[in-house]
mmCIF file of N, CA and C in Angstrom:
data_model
loop_
_atom_site.group_PDB
_atom_site.id
_atom_site.type_symbol
_atom_site.label_atom_id
_atom_site.label_comp_id
_atom_site.label_asym_id
_atom_site.label_seq_id
_atom_site.Cartn_x
_atom_site.Cartn_y
_atom_site.Cartn_z
ATOM 1 N N MET A 1052 -65.635 -27.552 -7.652
ATOM 2 C CA MET A 1052 -64.365 -27.705 -8.603
ATOM 3 C C MET A 1052 -63.321 -28.541 -7.844
ATOM 4 N N SER A 1053 -62.727 -29.361 -8.622
ATOM 5 C CA SER A 1053 -61.708 -30.080 -8.059
ATOM 6 C C SER A 1053 -60.316 -29.429 -8.386
ATOM 7 N N ALA A 1054 -59.327 -29.651 -7.544
ATOM 8 C CA ALA A 1054 -57.952 -29.080 -7.831
ATOM 9 C C ALA A 1054 -57.246 -29.616 -9.025
ATOM 10 N N GLN A 1055 -57.750 -30.789 -9.400
ATOM 11 C CA GLN A 1055 -56.951 -31.516 -10.540
ATOM 12 C C GLN A 1055 -57.998 -31.472 -11.702
ATOM 13 N N PRO A 1056 -57.369 -31.170 -12.847
ATOM 14 C CA PRO A 1056 -58.271 -31.401 -14.081
ATOM 15 C C PRO A 1056 -58.690 -32.821 -14.280
ATOM 16 N N PRO A 1057 -59.823 -33.089 -14.916
ATOM 17 C CA PRO A 1057 -60.286 -34.391 -15.102
ATOM 18 C C PRO A 1057 -59.486 -35.347 -15.975
ATOM 19 N N ASN A 1058 -58.654 -34.612 -16.927
ATOM 20 C CA ASN A 1058 -57.934 -35.509 -17.825
ATOM 21 C C ASN A 1058 -56.458 -35.921 -17.235
ATOM 22 N N VAL A 1059 -56.022 -35.570 -16.030
ATOM 23 C CA VAL A 1059 -54.854 -35.918 -15.335
ATOM 24 C C VAL A 1059 -55.129 -37.295 -14.797
ATOM 25 N N PRO A 1060 -54.248 -38.293 -15.118
ATOM 26 C CA PRO A 1060 -54.440 -39.582 -14.519
ATOM 27 C C PRO A 1060 -54.151 -39.705 -13.079
ATOM 28 N N ARG A 1061 -54.741 -40.481 -12.273
ATOM 29 C CA ARG A 1061 -54.305 -40.509 -10.919
ATOM 30 C C ARG A 1061 -53.107 -41.335 -10.694
ATOM 31 N N PRO A 1062 -52.241 -41.070 -9.740
ATOM 32 C CA PRO A 1062 -51.101 -41.902 -9.492
ATOM 33 C C PRO A 1062 -51.424 -43.350 -9.160
ATOM 34 N N MET A 1063 -50.618 -44.299 -9.516
ATOM 35 C CA MET A 1063 -50.757 -45.763 -9.151
ATOM 36 C C MET A 1063 -50.819 -45.954 -7.620
ATOM 37 N N ILE A 1064 -49.943 -45.303 -7.083
ATOM 38 C CA ILE A 1064 -49.853 -45.488 -5.517
ATOM 39 C C ILE A 1064 -50.122 -44.116 -4.887
ATOM 40 N N GLY A 1065 -51.020 -44.194 -3.783
ATOM 41 C CA GLY A 1065 -51.256 -42.788 -3.128
ATOM 42 C C GLY A 1065 -50.039 -42.296 -2.283
ATOM 43 N N ARG A 1066 -50.178 -41.160 -1.977
ATOM 44 C CA ARG A 1066 -49.139 -40.460 -1.150
ATOM 45 C C ARG A 1066 -48.959 -41.182 0.202
ATOM 46 N N ASN A 1067 -50.075 -41.470 0.976
ATOM 47 C CA ASN A 1067 -49.968 -42.184 2.186
ATOM 48 C C ASN A 1067 -49.378 -43.591 2.111
ATOM 49 N N ALA A 1068 -49.902 -44.325 1.079
ATOM 50 C CA ALA A 1068 -49.196 -45.673 1.013
ATOM 51 C C ALA A 1068 -47.813 -45.736 0.610
ATOM 52 N N ALA A 1069 -47.371 -44.645 -0.284
ATOM 53 C CA ALA A 1069 -45.863 -44.578 -0.588
ATOM 54 C C ALA A 1069 -45.150 -44.288 0.677
ATOM 55 N N ARG A 1070 -45.542 -43.412 1.441
ATOM 56 C CA ARG A 1070 -44.879 -42.979 2.586
ATOM 57 C C ARG A 1070 -44.731 -44.136 3.653
ATOM 58 N N ALA A 1071 -45.886 -44.785 3.752
ATOM 59 C CA ALA A 1071 -45.893 -46.059 4.703
ATOM 60 C C ALA A 1071 -44.883 -47.076 4.300
ATOM 61 N N TRP A 1072 -44.852 -47.243 2.855
ATOM 62 C CA TRP A 1072 -43.812 -48.255 2.309
ATOM 63 C C TRP A 1072 -42.404 -47.703 2.531
ATOM 64 N N LEU A 1073 -42.253 -46.428 2.338
ATOM 65 C CA LEU A 1073 -40.773 -45.991 2.522
ATOM 66 C C LEU A 1073 -40.387 -46.181 4.072
ATOM 67 N N ILE A 1074 -41.376 -45.889 4.930
ATOM 68 C CA ILE A 1074 -41.021 -46.006 6.307
ATOM 69 C C ILE A 1074 -40.733 -47.444 6.615
ATOM 70 N N GLY A 1075 -41.609 -48.383 6.130
ATOM 71 C CA GLY A 1075 -41.493 -49.745 6.475
ATOM 72 C C GLY A 1075 -40.143 -50.288 5.951
ATOM 73 N N THR A 1076 -39.927 -50.003 4.668
ATOM 74 C CA THR A 1076 -38.622 -50.423 4.077
ATOM 75 C C THR A 1076 -37.381 -50.046 4.825
ATOM 76 N N GLN A 1077 -37.404 -48.741 5.399
ATOM 77 C CA GLN A 1077 -36.409 -48.167 6.126
ATOM 78 C C GLN A 1077 -36.198 -48.916 7.494
ATOM 79 N N VAL A 1078 -37.269 -49.411 8.099
ATOM 80 C CA VAL A 1078 -37.244 -50.127 9.395
ATOM 81 C C VAL A 1078 -36.579 -51.473 9.039
ATOM 82 N N VAL A 1079 -37.013 -52.061 7.878
ATOM 83 C CA VAL A 1079 -36.303 -53.448 7.453
ATOM 84 C C VAL A 1079 -34.859 -53.228 7.185
ATOM 85 N N MET A 1080 -34.420 -52.190 6.560
ATOM 86 C CA MET A 1080 -33.026 -51.910 6.434
ATOM 87 C C MET A 1080 -32.297 -51.702 7.665
ATOM 88 N N ALA A 1081 -32.911 -51.049 8.653
ATOM 89 C CA ALA A 1081 -32.167 -50.736 10.003
ATOM 90 C C ALA A 1081 -32.060 -52.066 10.697
ATOM 91 N N VAL A 1082 -33.144 -52.886 10.521
ATOM 92 C CA VAL A 1082 -33.002 -54.312 11.154
ATOM 93 C C VAL A 1082 -31.903 -55.108 10.462
ATOM 94 N N LEU A 1083 -31.821 -55.020 9.187
ATOM 95 C CA LEU A 1083 -30.722 -55.724 8.358
ATOM 96 C C LEU A 1083 -29.348 -55.356 8.688
ATOM 97 N N LEU A 1084 -29.307 -54.074 9.210
ATOM 98 C CA LEU A 1084 -27.873 -53.633 9.599
ATOM 99 C C LEU A 1084 -27.376 -54.357 10.678
ATOM 100 N N ILE A 1085 -28.272 -54.979 11.649
ATOM 101 C CA ILE A 1085 -27.697 -55.810 12.609
ATOM 102 C C ILE A 1085 -27.225 -57.135 12.220
ATOM 103 N N PHE A 1086 -27.812 -57.663 11.132
ATOM 104 C CA PHE A 1086 -27.189 -58.865 10.660
ATOM 105 C C PHE A 1086 -26.014 -58.494 9.584
ATOM 106 N N TRP A 1087 -26.065 -57.304 9.045
ATOM 107 C CA TRP A 1087 -24.928 -56.865 8.064
ATOM 108 C C TRP A 1087 -23.570 -56.798 8.892
ATOM 109 N N LEU A 1088 -23.623 -56.302 10.096
ATOM 110 C CA LEU A 1088 -22.356 -55.986 10.885
ATOM 111 C C LEU A 1088 -21.504 -57.186 11.075
ATOM 112 N N PRO A 1089 -22.064 -58.371 11.588
ATOM 113 C CA PRO A 1089 -21.104 -59.475 11.650
ATOM 114 C C PRO A 1089 -20.638 -59.977 10.281
ATOM 115 N N LEU A 1090 -21.420 -59.963 9.231
ATOM 116 C CA LEU A 1090 -21.043 -60.371 7.939
ATOM 117 C C LEU A 1090 -20.074 -59.459 7.375
ATOM 118 N N ALA A 1091 -20.092 -58.056 7.596
ATOM 119 C CA ALA A 1091 -19.163 -57.194 7.106
ATOM 120 C C ALA A 1091 -17.721 -57.621 7.799
ATOM 121 N N GLY A 1092 -17.802 -57.809 9.147
ATOM 122 C CA GLY A 1092 -16.543 -58.156 9.690
ATOM 123 C C GLY A 1092 -15.965 -59.563 9.319
ATOM 124 N N LEU A 1093 -16.791 -60.482 8.991
ATOM 125 C CA LEU A 1093 -16.233 -61.813 8.458
ATOM 126 C C LEU A 1093 -15.765 -61.719 7.005
ATOM 127 N N SER A 1094 -16.315 -60.641 6.230
ATOM 128 C CA SER A 1094 -15.988 -60.569 4.911
ATOM 129 C C SER A 1094 -14.456 -60.121 4.742
ATOM 130 N N VAL A 1095 -13.998 -59.539 5.633
ATOM 131 C CA VAL A 1095 -12.592 -59.088 5.610
ATOM 132 C C VAL A 1095 -11.639 -60.314 5.652
ATOM 133 N N MET A 1096 -12.043 -61.565 6.074
ATOM 134 C CA MET A 1096 -11.273 -62.696 6.039
ATOM 135 C C MET A 1096 -11.003 -63.266 4.699
ATOM 136 N N ALA A 1097 -11.686 -62.681 3.635
ATOM 137 C CA ALA A 1097 -11.396 -62.951 2.330
ATOM 138 C C ALA A 1097 -9.998 -62.697 1.852
ATOM 139 N N PHE A 1098 -9.362 -61.739 2.550
ATOM 140 C CA PHE A 1098 -8.058 -61.370 2.289
ATOM 141 C C PHE A 1098 -7.058 -62.385 2.780
ATOM 142 N N ASP A 1099 -7.478 -63.280 3.572
ATOM 143 C CA ASP A 1099 -6.555 -64.280 4.150
ATOM 144 C C ASP A 1099 -6.477 -65.358 3.138
ATOM 145 N N ALA A 1100 -7.135 -65.541 2.099
ATOM 146 C CA ALA A 1100 -6.985 -66.565 1.171
ATOM 147 C C ALA A 1100 -5.633 -66.654 0.708
ATOM 148 N N PRO A 1101 -4.901 -67.911 0.405
ATOM 149 C CA PRO A 1101 -3.674 -67.974 -0.038
ATOM 150 C C PRO A 1101 -3.704 -67.861 -1.473
ATOM 151 N N GLN A 1102 -3.957 -66.744 -2.084
ATOM 152 C CA GLN A 1102 -3.966 -66.615 -3.555
ATOM 153 C C GLN A 1102 -2.928 -65.498 -3.867
ATOM 154 N N SER A 1103 -2.853 -65.248 -5.192
ATOM 155 C CA SER A 1103 -1.986 -64.178 -5.633
ATOM 156 C C SER A 1103 -2.358 -62.793 -5.106
ATOM 157 N N PRO A 1104 -1.527 -61.889 -4.888
ATOM 158 C CA PRO A 1104 -1.994 -60.434 -4.462
ATOM 159 C C PRO A 1104 -2.508 -59.841 -5.488
ATOM 160 N N ASP A 1105 -2.626 -60.292 -6.761
ATOM 161 C CA ASP A 1105 -3.092 -59.461 -7.801
ATOM 162 C C ASP A 1105 -4.588 -59.977 -8.088
ATOM 163 N N ASP A 1106 -5.083 -60.967 -7.281
ATOM 164 C CA ASP A 1106 -6.477 -61.335 -7.569
ATOM 165 C C ASP A 1106 -7.463 -60.324 -7.103
ATOM 166 N N PRO A 1107 -8.376 -59.852 -7.951
ATOM 167 C CA PRO A 1107 -9.269 -58.884 -7.597
ATOM 168 C C PRO A 1107 -10.512 -59.424 -6.882
ATOM 169 N N TRP A 1108 -10.834 -60.633 -6.768
ATOM 170 C CA TRP A 1108 -12.099 -61.190 -6.237
ATOM 171 C C TRP A 1108 -12.226 -60.882 -4.633
ATOM 172 N N PRO A 1109 -11.252 -61.004 -3.875
ATOM 173 C CA PRO A 1109 -11.397 -60.643 -2.484
ATOM 174 C C PRO A 1109 -11.901 -59.169 -2.341
ATOM 175 N N LEU A 1110 -11.096 -58.361 -3.123
ATOM 176 C CA LEU A 1110 -11.471 -56.847 -3.060
ATOM 177 C C LEU A 1110 -12.942 -56.574 -3.530
ATOM 178 N N LEU A 1111 -13.324 -57.224 -4.605
ATOM 179 C CA LEU A 1111 -14.666 -57.051 -5.054
ATOM 180 C C LEU A 1111 -15.670 -57.612 -4.095
ATOM 181 N N PHE A 1112 -15.435 -58.636 -3.315
ATOM 182 C CA PHE A 1112 -16.293 -59.347 -2.421
ATOM 183 C C PHE A 1112 -16.565 -58.331 -1.193
ATOM 184 N N VAL A 1113 -15.329 -57.983 -0.802
ATOM 185 C CA VAL A 1113 -15.471 -57.067 0.376
ATOM 186 C C VAL A 1113 -16.154 -55.660 0.026
ATOM 187 N N GLY A 1114 -15.685 -55.190 -1.096
ATOM 188 C CA GLY A 1114 -16.308 -53.899 -1.649
ATOM 189 C C GLY A 1114 -17.735 -54.018 -1.597
ATOM 190 N N SER A 1115 -18.354 -55.166 -2.177
ATOM 191 C CA SER A 1115 -19.796 -55.249 -2.435
ATOM 192 C C SER A 1115 -20.419 -55.438 -1.090
ATOM 193 N N ILE A 1116 -19.862 -56.152 -0.217
ATOM 194 C CA ILE A 1116 -20.428 -56.196 1.173
ATOM 195 C C ILE A 1116 -20.505 -54.856 1.783
ATOM 196 N N TRP A 1117 -19.352 -54.283 1.940
ATOM 197 C CA TRP A 1117 -19.346 -53.005 2.601
ATOM 198 C C TRP A 1117 -20.044 -51.891 1.883
ATOM 199 N N SER A 1118 -20.430 -51.877 0.700
ATOM 200 C CA SER A 1118 -21.110 -50.878 -0.012
ATOM 201 C C SER A 1118 -22.635 -50.878 0.215
ATOM 202 N N TRP A 1119 -23.149 -51.848 0.946
ATOM 203 C CA TRP A 1119 -24.598 -51.914 1.028
ATOM 204 C C TRP A 1119 -25.167 -50.830 1.803
ATOM 205 N N PRO A 1120 -24.603 -50.514 3.030
ATOM 206 C CA PRO A 1120 -25.342 -49.381 3.887
ATOM 207 C C PRO A 1120 -25.297 -47.909 3.089
ATOM 208 N N PRO A 1121 -24.051 -47.683 2.494
ATOM 209 C CA PRO A 1121 -24.159 -46.283 1.659
ATOM 210 C C PRO A 1121 -25.088 -46.473 0.647
ATOM 211 N N VAL A 1122 -25.097 -47.482 -0.076
ATOM 212 C CA VAL A 1122 -26.153 -47.566 -1.365
ATOM 213 C C VAL A 1122 -27.533 -47.464 -0.775
ATOM 214 N N ALA A 1123 -27.782 -48.239 0.126
ATOM 215 C CA ALA A 1123 -29.179 -48.170 0.774
ATOM 216 C C ALA A 1123 -29.596 -46.846 1.322
ATOM 217 N N PHE A 1124 -28.601 -46.065 1.959
ATOM 218 C CA PHE A 1124 -28.970 -44.823 2.277
ATOM 219 C C PHE A 1124 -29.147 -43.902 1.180
ATOM 220 N N VAL A 1125 -28.451 -43.876 0.153
ATOM 221 C CA VAL A 1125 -28.551 -42.999 -0.941
ATOM 222 C C VAL A 1125 -29.901 -43.355 -1.741
ATOM 223 N N PHE A 1126 -30.360 -44.563 -1.876
ATOM 224 C CA PHE A 1126 -31.460 -45.034 -2.559
ATOM 225 C C PHE A 1126 -32.619 -44.367 -1.637
ATOM 226 N N SER A 1127 -32.653 -44.571 -0.442
ATOM 227 C CA SER A 1127 -33.567 -44.037 0.488
ATOM 228 C C SER A 1127 -33.668 -42.563 0.432
ATOM 229 N N LEU A 1128 -32.689 -41.811 0.371
ATOM 230 C CA LEU A 1128 -32.715 -40.366 0.138
ATOM 231 C C LEU A 1128 -33.456 -39.960 -1.163
ATOM 232 N N VAL A 1129 -32.960 -40.680 -2.198
ATOM 233 C CA VAL A 1129 -33.561 -40.326 -3.549
ATOM 234 C C VAL A 1129 -35.067 -40.576 -3.589
ATOM 235 N N ALA A 1130 -35.435 -41.714 -2.824
ATOM 236 C CA ALA A 1130 -36.761 -42.168 -2.834
ATOM 237 C C ALA A 1130 -37.716 -41.036 -2.028
ATOM 238 N N TRP A 1131 -37.130 -40.583 -0.990
ATOM 239 C CA TRP A 1131 -37.852 -39.551 -0.240
ATOM 240 C C TRP A 1131 -37.990 -38.270 -1.168
ATOM 241 N N MET A 1132 -36.939 -37.934 -1.744
ATOM 242 C CA MET A 1132 -36.964 -36.684 -2.453
ATOM 243 C C MET A 1132 -37.969 -36.865 -3.626
ATOM 244 N N LEU A 1133 -38.073 -38.043 -4.381
ATOM 245 C CA LEU A 1133 -38.968 -38.302 -5.362
ATOM 246 C C LEU A 1133 -40.509 -38.085 -4.769
ATOM 247 N N CYS A 1134 -40.682 -38.785 -3.605
ATOM 248 C CA CYS A 1134 -41.914 -38.639 -2.993
ATOM 249 C C CYS A 1134 -42.433 -37.446 -2.547
ATOM 250 N N TRP A 1135 -41.532 -36.558 -1.841
ATOM 251 C CA TRP A 1135 -41.911 -35.329 -1.253
ATOM 252 C C TRP A 1135 -42.005 -34.256 -2.367
ATOM 253 N N ARG A 1136 -40.913 -34.154 -3.091
ATOM 254 C CA ARG A 1136 -40.657 -32.959 -4.093
ATOM 255 C C ARG A 1136 -41.520 -33.077 -5.374
ATOM 256 N N TYR A 1137 -41.486 -34.258 -5.869
ATOM 257 C CA TYR A 1137 -41.851 -34.389 -7.259
ATOM 258 C C TYR A 1137 -43.270 -35.246 -7.423
ATOM 259 N N GLY A 1138 -43.696 -35.952 -6.236
ATOM 260 C CA GLY A 1138 -44.926 -36.627 -6.210
ATOM 261 C C GLY A 1138 -44.756 -37.862 -7.027
ATOM 262 N N ARG A 1139 -43.678 -38.475 -7.360
ATOM 263 C CA ARG A 1139 -43.509 -39.611 -8.064
ATOM 264 C C ARG A 1139 -43.528 -40.841 -7.130
ATOM 265 N N ASN A 1140 -44.657 -41.102 -6.481
ATOM 266 C CA ASN A 1140 -44.675 -42.225 -5.606
ATOM 267 C C ASN A 1140 -44.470 -43.603 -6.074
ATOM 268 N N THR A 1141 -44.720 -43.946 -7.262
ATOM 269 C CA THR A 1141 -44.504 -45.330 -7.679
ATOM 270 C C THR A 1141 -43.042 -45.580 -7.804
ATOM 271 N N LEU A 1142 -42.379 -44.472 -8.419
ATOM 272 C CA LEU A 1142 -40.832 -44.620 -8.662
ATOM 273 C C LEU A 1142 -40.140 -44.542 -7.308
ATOM 274 N N ALA A 1143 -40.671 -43.822 -6.322
ATOM 275 C CA ALA A 1143 -40.051 -43.829 -4.993
ATOM 276 C C ALA A 1143 -40.168 -45.197 -4.315
ATOM 277 N N VAL A 1144 -41.282 -45.732 -4.376
ATOM 278 C CA VAL A 1144 -41.487 -47.228 -3.976
ATOM 279 C C VAL A 1144 -40.463 -48.207 -4.495
ATOM 280 N N VAL A 1145 -40.404 -48.127 -5.817
ATOM 281 C CA VAL A 1145 -39.462 -49.002 -6.485
ATOM 282 C C VAL A 1145 -38.039 -48.777 -6.077
ATOM 283 N N ILE A 1146 -37.613 -47.523 -6.024
ATOM 284 C CA ILE A 1146 -36.251 -47.238 -5.787
ATOM 285 C C ILE A 1146 -35.726 -47.604 -4.258
ATOM 286 N N THR A 1147 -36.820 -47.303 -3.259
ATOM 287 C CA THR A 1147 -36.471 -47.778 -1.862
ATOM 288 C C THR A 1147 -36.492 -49.261 -1.724
ATOM 289 N N THR A 1148 -37.088 -50.012 -2.595
ATOM 290 C CA THR A 1148 -37.233 -51.460 -2.567
ATOM 291 C C THR A 1148 -35.997 -52.155 -3.077
ATOM 292 N N LEU A 1149 -35.288 -51.548 -4.067
ATOM 293 C CA LEU A 1149 -34.125 -52.097 -4.714
ATOM 294 C C LEU A 1149 -33.074 -52.572 -3.819
ATOM 295 N N PRO A 1150 -32.592 -51.786 -2.783
ATOM 296 C CA PRO A 1150 -31.552 -52.295 -1.987
ATOM 297 C C PRO A 1150 -31.897 -53.567 -1.006
ATOM 298 N N LEU A 1151 -33.163 -53.848 -0.982
ATOM 299 C CA LEU A 1151 -33.626 -54.836 -0.141
ATOM 300 C C LEU A 1151 -33.722 -56.128 -0.958
ATOM 301 N N VAL A 1152 -33.603 -56.177 -2.384
ATOM 302 C CA VAL A 1152 -33.776 -57.335 -3.121
ATOM 303 C C VAL A 1152 -32.702 -58.426 -2.740
ATOM 304 N N PHE A 1153 -31.395 -57.973 -2.783
ATOM 305 C CA PHE A 1153 -30.387 -58.921 -2.547
ATOM 306 C C PHE A 1153 -30.346 -59.475 -1.070
ATOM 307 N N PRO A 1154 -30.463 -58.716 0.009
ATOM 308 C CA PRO A 1154 -30.399 -59.249 1.360
ATOM 309 C C PRO A 1154 -31.518 -60.235 1.634
ATOM 310 N N LEU A 1155 -32.826 -59.666 1.050
ATOM 311 C CA LEU A 1155 -33.926 -60.714 1.359
ATOM 312 C C LEU A 1155 -33.880 -61.987 0.553
ATOM 313 N N ALA A 1156 -33.358 -61.881 -0.752
ATOM 314 C CA ALA A 1156 -33.085 -63.114 -1.510
ATOM 315 C C ALA A 1156 -32.024 -63.922 -0.713
ATOM 316 N N PHE A 1157 -31.029 -63.393 -0.285
ATOM 317 C CA PHE A 1157 -29.964 -64.212 0.387
ATOM 318 C C PHE A 1157 -30.532 -64.875 1.736
ATOM 319 N N GLY A 1158 -31.518 -64.034 2.480
ATOM 320 C CA GLY A 1158 -32.106 -64.648 3.542
ATOM 321 C C GLY A 1158 -33.130 -65.800 3.048
ATOM 322 N N LEU A 1159 -33.777 -65.632 2.052
ATOM 323 C CA LEU A 1159 -34.685 -66.618 1.545
ATOM 324 C C LEU A 1159 -33.954 -67.910 1.146
ATOM 325 N N VAL A 1160 -32.906 -67.785 0.601
ATOM 326 C CA VAL A 1160 -32.076 -68.983 0.170
ATOM 327 C C VAL A 1160 -31.522 -69.701 1.460
ATOM 328 N N LEU A 1161 -30.974 -68.940 2.514
ATOM 329 C CA LEU A 1161 -30.576 -69.556 3.612
ATOM 330 C C LEU A 1161 -31.673 -70.349 4.301
ATOM 331 N N LEU A 1162 -32.907 -69.717 4.339
ATOM 332 C CA LEU A 1162 -34.045 -70.412 5.007
ATOM 333 C C LEU A 1162 -34.494 -71.642 4.211
ATOM 334 N N LEU A 1163 -34.347 -71.591 2.882
ATOM 335 C CA LEU A 1163 -34.728 -72.718 2.204
ATOM 336 C C LEU A 1163 -33.726 -73.892 2.261
ATOM 337 N N ARG A 1164 -32.432 -73.598 2.309
ATOM 338 C CA ARG A 1164 -31.511 -74.531 2.351
ATOM 339 C C ARG A 1164 -31.330 -75.246 3.789
ATOM 340 N N SER A 1165 -32.043 -74.585 4.828
ATOM 341 C CA SER A 1165 -31.838 -75.296 6.039
ATOM 342 C C SER A 1165 -33.005 -76.297 6.448
#
């Protein structure tokens, strides 16, 4: 007898594949932190623009740049909880990939423009 009844569908992504993807995406995020650090330092120069002090765009720009590491950490934590506690492997893979969409798209644009 199997532990699972025959009418229960199999998950789309297996447990080992999901864990490997989670580990791989977190290694990529750690490498991207190396490139994020100079960009975060340079983003503060947005406040040097000679515009009115009521302009919200420099604050939004710097806030979006500086919020990437905490957002990536929270998404990774949620993905690991989904994988380990609830067995939602497919959702965990999607959630851990979301913080990588914009940095990798930005890098792809830079590569294609050079």
